[in-house]
Short mmCIF file of C-alpha atoms and ligand atoms in Angstrom, two decimals:
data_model
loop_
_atom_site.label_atom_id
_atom_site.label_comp_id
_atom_site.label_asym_id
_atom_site.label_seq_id
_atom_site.Cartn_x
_atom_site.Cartn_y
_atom_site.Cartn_z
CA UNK X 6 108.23 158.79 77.39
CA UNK X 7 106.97 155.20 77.03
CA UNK X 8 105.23 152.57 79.28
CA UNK X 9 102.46 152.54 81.24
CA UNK X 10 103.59 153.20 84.75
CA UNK X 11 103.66 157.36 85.31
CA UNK X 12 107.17 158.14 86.39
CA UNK X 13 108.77 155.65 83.65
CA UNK X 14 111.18 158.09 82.08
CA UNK X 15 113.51 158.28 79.86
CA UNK X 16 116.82 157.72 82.22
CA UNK X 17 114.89 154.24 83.15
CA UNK X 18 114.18 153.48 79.87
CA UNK X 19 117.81 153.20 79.43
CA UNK X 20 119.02 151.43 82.14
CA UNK X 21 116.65 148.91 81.18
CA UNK X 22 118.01 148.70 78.11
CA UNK X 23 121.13 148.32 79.46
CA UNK X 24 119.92 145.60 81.72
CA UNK X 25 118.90 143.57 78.71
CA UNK X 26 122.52 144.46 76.72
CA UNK X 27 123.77 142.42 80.16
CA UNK X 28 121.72 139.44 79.93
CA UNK X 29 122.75 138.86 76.77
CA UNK X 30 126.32 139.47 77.14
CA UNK X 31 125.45 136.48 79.90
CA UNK X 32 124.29 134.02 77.48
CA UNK X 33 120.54 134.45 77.38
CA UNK X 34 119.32 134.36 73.29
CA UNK X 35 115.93 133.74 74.07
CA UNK X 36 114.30 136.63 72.06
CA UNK X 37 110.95 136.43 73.91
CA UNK X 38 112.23 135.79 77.21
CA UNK X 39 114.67 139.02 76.50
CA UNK X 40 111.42 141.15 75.21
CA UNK X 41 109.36 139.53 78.41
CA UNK X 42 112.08 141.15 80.89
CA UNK X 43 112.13 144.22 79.19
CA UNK X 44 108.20 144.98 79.17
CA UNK X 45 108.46 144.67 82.62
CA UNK X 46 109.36 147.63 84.96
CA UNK X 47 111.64 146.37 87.87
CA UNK X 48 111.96 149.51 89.88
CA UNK X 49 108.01 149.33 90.02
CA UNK X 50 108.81 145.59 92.31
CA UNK X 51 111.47 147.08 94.66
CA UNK X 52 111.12 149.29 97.80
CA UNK X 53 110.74 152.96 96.82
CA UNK X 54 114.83 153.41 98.26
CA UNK X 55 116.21 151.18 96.24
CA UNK X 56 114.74 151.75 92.73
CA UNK X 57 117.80 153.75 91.44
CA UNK X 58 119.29 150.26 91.49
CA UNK X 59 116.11 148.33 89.76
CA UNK X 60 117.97 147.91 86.72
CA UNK X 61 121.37 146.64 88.11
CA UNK X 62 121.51 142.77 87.17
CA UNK X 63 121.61 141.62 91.37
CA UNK X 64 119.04 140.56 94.01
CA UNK X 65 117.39 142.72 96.18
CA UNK X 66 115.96 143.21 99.53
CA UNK X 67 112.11 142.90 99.95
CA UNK X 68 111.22 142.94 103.68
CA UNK X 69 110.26 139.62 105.15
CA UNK X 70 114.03 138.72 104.97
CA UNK X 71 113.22 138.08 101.41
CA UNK X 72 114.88 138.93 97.68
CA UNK X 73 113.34 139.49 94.26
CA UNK X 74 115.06 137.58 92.16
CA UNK X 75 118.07 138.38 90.14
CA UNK X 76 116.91 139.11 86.67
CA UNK X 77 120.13 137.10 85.23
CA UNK X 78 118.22 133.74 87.01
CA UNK X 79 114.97 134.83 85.87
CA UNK X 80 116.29 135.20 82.39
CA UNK X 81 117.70 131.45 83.04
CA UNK X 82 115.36 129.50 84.42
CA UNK X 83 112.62 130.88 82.32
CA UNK X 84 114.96 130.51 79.15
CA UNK X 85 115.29 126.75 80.08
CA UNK X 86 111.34 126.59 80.07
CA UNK X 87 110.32 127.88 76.98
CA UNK X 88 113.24 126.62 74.73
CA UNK X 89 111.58 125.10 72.33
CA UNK X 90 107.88 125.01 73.42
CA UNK X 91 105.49 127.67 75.23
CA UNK X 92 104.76 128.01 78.76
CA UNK X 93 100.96 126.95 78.43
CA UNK X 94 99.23 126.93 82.16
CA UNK X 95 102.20 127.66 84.11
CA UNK X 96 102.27 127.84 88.29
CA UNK X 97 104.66 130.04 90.26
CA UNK X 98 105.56 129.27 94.16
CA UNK X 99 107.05 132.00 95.85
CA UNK X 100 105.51 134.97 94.26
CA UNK X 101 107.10 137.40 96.80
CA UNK X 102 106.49 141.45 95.20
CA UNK X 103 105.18 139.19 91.99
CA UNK X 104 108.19 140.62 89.65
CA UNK X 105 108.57 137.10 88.18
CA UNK X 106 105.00 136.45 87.89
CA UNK X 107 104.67 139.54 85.87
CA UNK X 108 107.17 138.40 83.41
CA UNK X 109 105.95 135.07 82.98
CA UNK X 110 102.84 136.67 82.41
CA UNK X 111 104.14 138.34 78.87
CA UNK X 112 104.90 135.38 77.76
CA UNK X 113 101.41 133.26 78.56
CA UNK X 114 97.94 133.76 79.81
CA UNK X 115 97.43 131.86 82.18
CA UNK X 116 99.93 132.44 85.45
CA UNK X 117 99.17 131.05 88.81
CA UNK X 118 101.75 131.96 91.89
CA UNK X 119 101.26 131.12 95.52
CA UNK X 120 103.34 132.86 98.16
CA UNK X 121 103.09 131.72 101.90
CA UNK X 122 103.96 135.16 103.28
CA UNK X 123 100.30 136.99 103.18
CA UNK X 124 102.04 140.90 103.47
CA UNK X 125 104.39 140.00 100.41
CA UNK X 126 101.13 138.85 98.60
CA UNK X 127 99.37 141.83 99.17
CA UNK X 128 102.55 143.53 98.19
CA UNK X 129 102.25 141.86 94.98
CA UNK X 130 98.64 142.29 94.45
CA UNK X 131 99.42 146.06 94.39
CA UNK X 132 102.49 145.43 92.22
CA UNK X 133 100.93 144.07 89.82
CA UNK X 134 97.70 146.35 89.63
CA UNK X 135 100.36 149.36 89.41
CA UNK X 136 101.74 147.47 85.88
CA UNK X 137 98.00 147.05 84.98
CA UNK X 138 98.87 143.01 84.85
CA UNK X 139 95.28 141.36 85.87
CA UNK X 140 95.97 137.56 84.69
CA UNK X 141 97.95 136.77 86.98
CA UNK X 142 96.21 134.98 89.90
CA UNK X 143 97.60 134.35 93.31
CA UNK X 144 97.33 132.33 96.28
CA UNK X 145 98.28 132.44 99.80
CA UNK X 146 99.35 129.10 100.57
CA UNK X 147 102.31 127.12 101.48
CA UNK X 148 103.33 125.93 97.63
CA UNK X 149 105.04 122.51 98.59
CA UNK X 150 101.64 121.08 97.97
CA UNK X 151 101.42 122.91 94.54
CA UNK X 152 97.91 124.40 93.68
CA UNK X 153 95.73 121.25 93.39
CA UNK X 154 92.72 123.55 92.43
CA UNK X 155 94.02 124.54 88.86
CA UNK X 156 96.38 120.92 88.24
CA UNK X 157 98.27 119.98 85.88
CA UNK X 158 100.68 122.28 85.00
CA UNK X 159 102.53 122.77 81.70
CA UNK X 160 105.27 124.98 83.73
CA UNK X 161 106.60 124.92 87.53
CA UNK X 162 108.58 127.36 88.26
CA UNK X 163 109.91 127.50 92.21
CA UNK X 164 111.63 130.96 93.30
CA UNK X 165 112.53 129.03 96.31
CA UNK X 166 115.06 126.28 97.62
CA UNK X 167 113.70 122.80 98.30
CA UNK X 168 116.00 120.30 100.00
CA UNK X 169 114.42 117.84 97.78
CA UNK X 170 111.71 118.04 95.06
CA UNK X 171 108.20 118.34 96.73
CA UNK X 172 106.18 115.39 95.25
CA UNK X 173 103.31 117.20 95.34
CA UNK X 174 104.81 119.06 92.44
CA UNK X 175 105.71 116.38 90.50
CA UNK X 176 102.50 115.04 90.46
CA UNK X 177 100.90 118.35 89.60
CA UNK X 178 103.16 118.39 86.39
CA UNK X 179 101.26 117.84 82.87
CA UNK X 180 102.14 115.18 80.50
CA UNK X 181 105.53 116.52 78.79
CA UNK X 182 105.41 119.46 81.22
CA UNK X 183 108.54 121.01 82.72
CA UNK X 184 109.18 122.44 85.89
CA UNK X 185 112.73 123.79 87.48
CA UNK X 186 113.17 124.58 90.79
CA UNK X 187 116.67 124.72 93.15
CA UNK X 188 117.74 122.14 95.31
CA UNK X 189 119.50 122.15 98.51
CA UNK X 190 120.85 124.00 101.37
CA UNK X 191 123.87 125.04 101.76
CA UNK X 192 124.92 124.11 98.05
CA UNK X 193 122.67 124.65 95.97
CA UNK X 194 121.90 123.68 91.87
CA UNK X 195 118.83 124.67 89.69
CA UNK X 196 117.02 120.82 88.58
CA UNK X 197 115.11 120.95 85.49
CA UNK X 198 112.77 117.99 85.49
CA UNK X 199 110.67 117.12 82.13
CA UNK X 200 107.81 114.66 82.70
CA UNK X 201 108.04 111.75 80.38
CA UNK X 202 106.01 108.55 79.33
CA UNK X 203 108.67 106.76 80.95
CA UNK X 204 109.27 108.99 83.84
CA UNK X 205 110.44 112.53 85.04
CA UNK X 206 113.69 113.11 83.67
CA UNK X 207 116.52 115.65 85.81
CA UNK X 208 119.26 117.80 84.58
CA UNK X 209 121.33 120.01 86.60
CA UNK X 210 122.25 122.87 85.05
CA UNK X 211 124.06 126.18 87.79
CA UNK X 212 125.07 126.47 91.40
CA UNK X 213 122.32 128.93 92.54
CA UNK X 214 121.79 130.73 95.93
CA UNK X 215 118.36 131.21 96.79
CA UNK X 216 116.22 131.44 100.26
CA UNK X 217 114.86 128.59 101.30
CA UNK X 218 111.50 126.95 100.85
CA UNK X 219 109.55 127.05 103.69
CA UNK X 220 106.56 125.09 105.41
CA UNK X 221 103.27 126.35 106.69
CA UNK X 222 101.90 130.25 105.79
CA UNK X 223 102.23 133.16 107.60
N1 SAH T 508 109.51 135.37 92.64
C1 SAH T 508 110.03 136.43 93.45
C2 SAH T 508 111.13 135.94 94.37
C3 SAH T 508 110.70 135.85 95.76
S1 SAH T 508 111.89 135.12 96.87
C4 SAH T 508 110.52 137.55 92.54
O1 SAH T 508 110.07 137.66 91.44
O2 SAH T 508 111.34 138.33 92.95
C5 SAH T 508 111.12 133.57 97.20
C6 SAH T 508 109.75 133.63 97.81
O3 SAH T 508 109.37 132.28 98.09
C7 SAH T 508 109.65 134.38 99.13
O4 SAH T 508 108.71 135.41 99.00
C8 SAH T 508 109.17 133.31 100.13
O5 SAH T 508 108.28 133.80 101.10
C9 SAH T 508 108.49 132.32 99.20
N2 SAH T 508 108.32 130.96 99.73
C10 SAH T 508 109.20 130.21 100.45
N3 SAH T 508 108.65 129.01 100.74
C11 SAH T 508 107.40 129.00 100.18
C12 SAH T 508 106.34 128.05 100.13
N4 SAH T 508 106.43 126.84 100.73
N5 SAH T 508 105.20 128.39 99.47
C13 SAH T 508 105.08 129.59 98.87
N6 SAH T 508 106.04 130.53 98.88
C14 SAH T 508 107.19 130.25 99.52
#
């Protein structure tokens, strides 16, 4: 027996394990990313009917005709982050049940993540408290107009489709910060966007599929 979270036994220990064998196999080296996803109990993030399949490497319903992320793009986008620097003051829009937030949080102190949906929030909040994770801080807001409050960022990470990249964002970004975010509809590619002297600079890197980003709260 191991972990924090009463109930974490040995058969999930495994599949976790397992889970991290297949993001590798993927294409994700990042040793701390890797060790991030693996302190972090999925099945504790899903609904109660679904946890057998915590550990399988897809989406998954959260109510709110929302998904918690696929660990595979997790793994990705925050592999693409921290390659070759640390996360430093890092903000989160689309929190959702707060699985990403939690891993982000293994790898830096100071996590911020706004989600416009105030049930999935609360959802979160208990999440989190469950995994014993109290640095994370959330909002309820709608996170196209970033978290002025706590500005700049050294990391922007969106969980959410934009149909372009919301200014507000960019702006919030820190000198030689990085944020990465999808863009588009129908289509759909993750942008990673590094703020330079000179300017931000883009790189597309996969065709993703996530729900889109949404105005207003609710
Ligand atoms: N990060 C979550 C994924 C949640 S899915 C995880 O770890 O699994 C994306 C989330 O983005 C949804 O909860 C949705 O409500 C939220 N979202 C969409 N538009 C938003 C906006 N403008 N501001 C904040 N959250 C938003």
């Amino acid at each position: 027996m191991s972990g924090a979270v009463s109930g974490f036994g040995m058969t999930s220990q495994r599949t976790r394990t397992r889970m991290i064998e297949r993001l590798r196999e993927k294409g994700i080296v990042d040793e701390d990313v890797l060790a991030a996803i693996a302190a972090v109990p999925r099945h504790v993030f899903v609904e109660e009917a679904l946890a057998s399949r915590a550990y399988e490497d897809t989406a998954l319903p959260l109510g709110f005709a929302q998904t918690i992320s696929q660990p595979y793009v997790v793994a990705r986008m925050i592999e693409a982050l921290h390659v070759g620097r640390e996360l430093g003051k890092t903000l989160e829009i689309g929190a959702g049940c707060g699985y990403q937030a939690a891993v982000l949080a293994q790898l830096t102190d100071e996590v911020y993540a706004v989600e416009r949906i105030e049930p999935l929030l609360a959802k979160a909040r208990l999440n989190l408290r469950a995994i014993k994770e109290t640095k994370v801080r959330l909002k309820h807001a709608d996170g196209q107009l970033g978290l002025p409050e706590a500005a700049p960022f050294d990391t922007i990470i969106v969980a959410a489709a934009a149909l372009r990249v919301p200014p507000a964002l960019l702006r919030q970004l820190a000198p030689a910060g990085r944020m990465i975010l999808p863009v588009g509809g129908a289509t759909q590619y993750l942008a990673l966007i590094e703020r330079r002297a000179e300017g931000y600079l883009e790189t597309r890197l996969d065709a993703v599929r996530f729900v889109p980003l949404l105005s207003g709260v609710e």
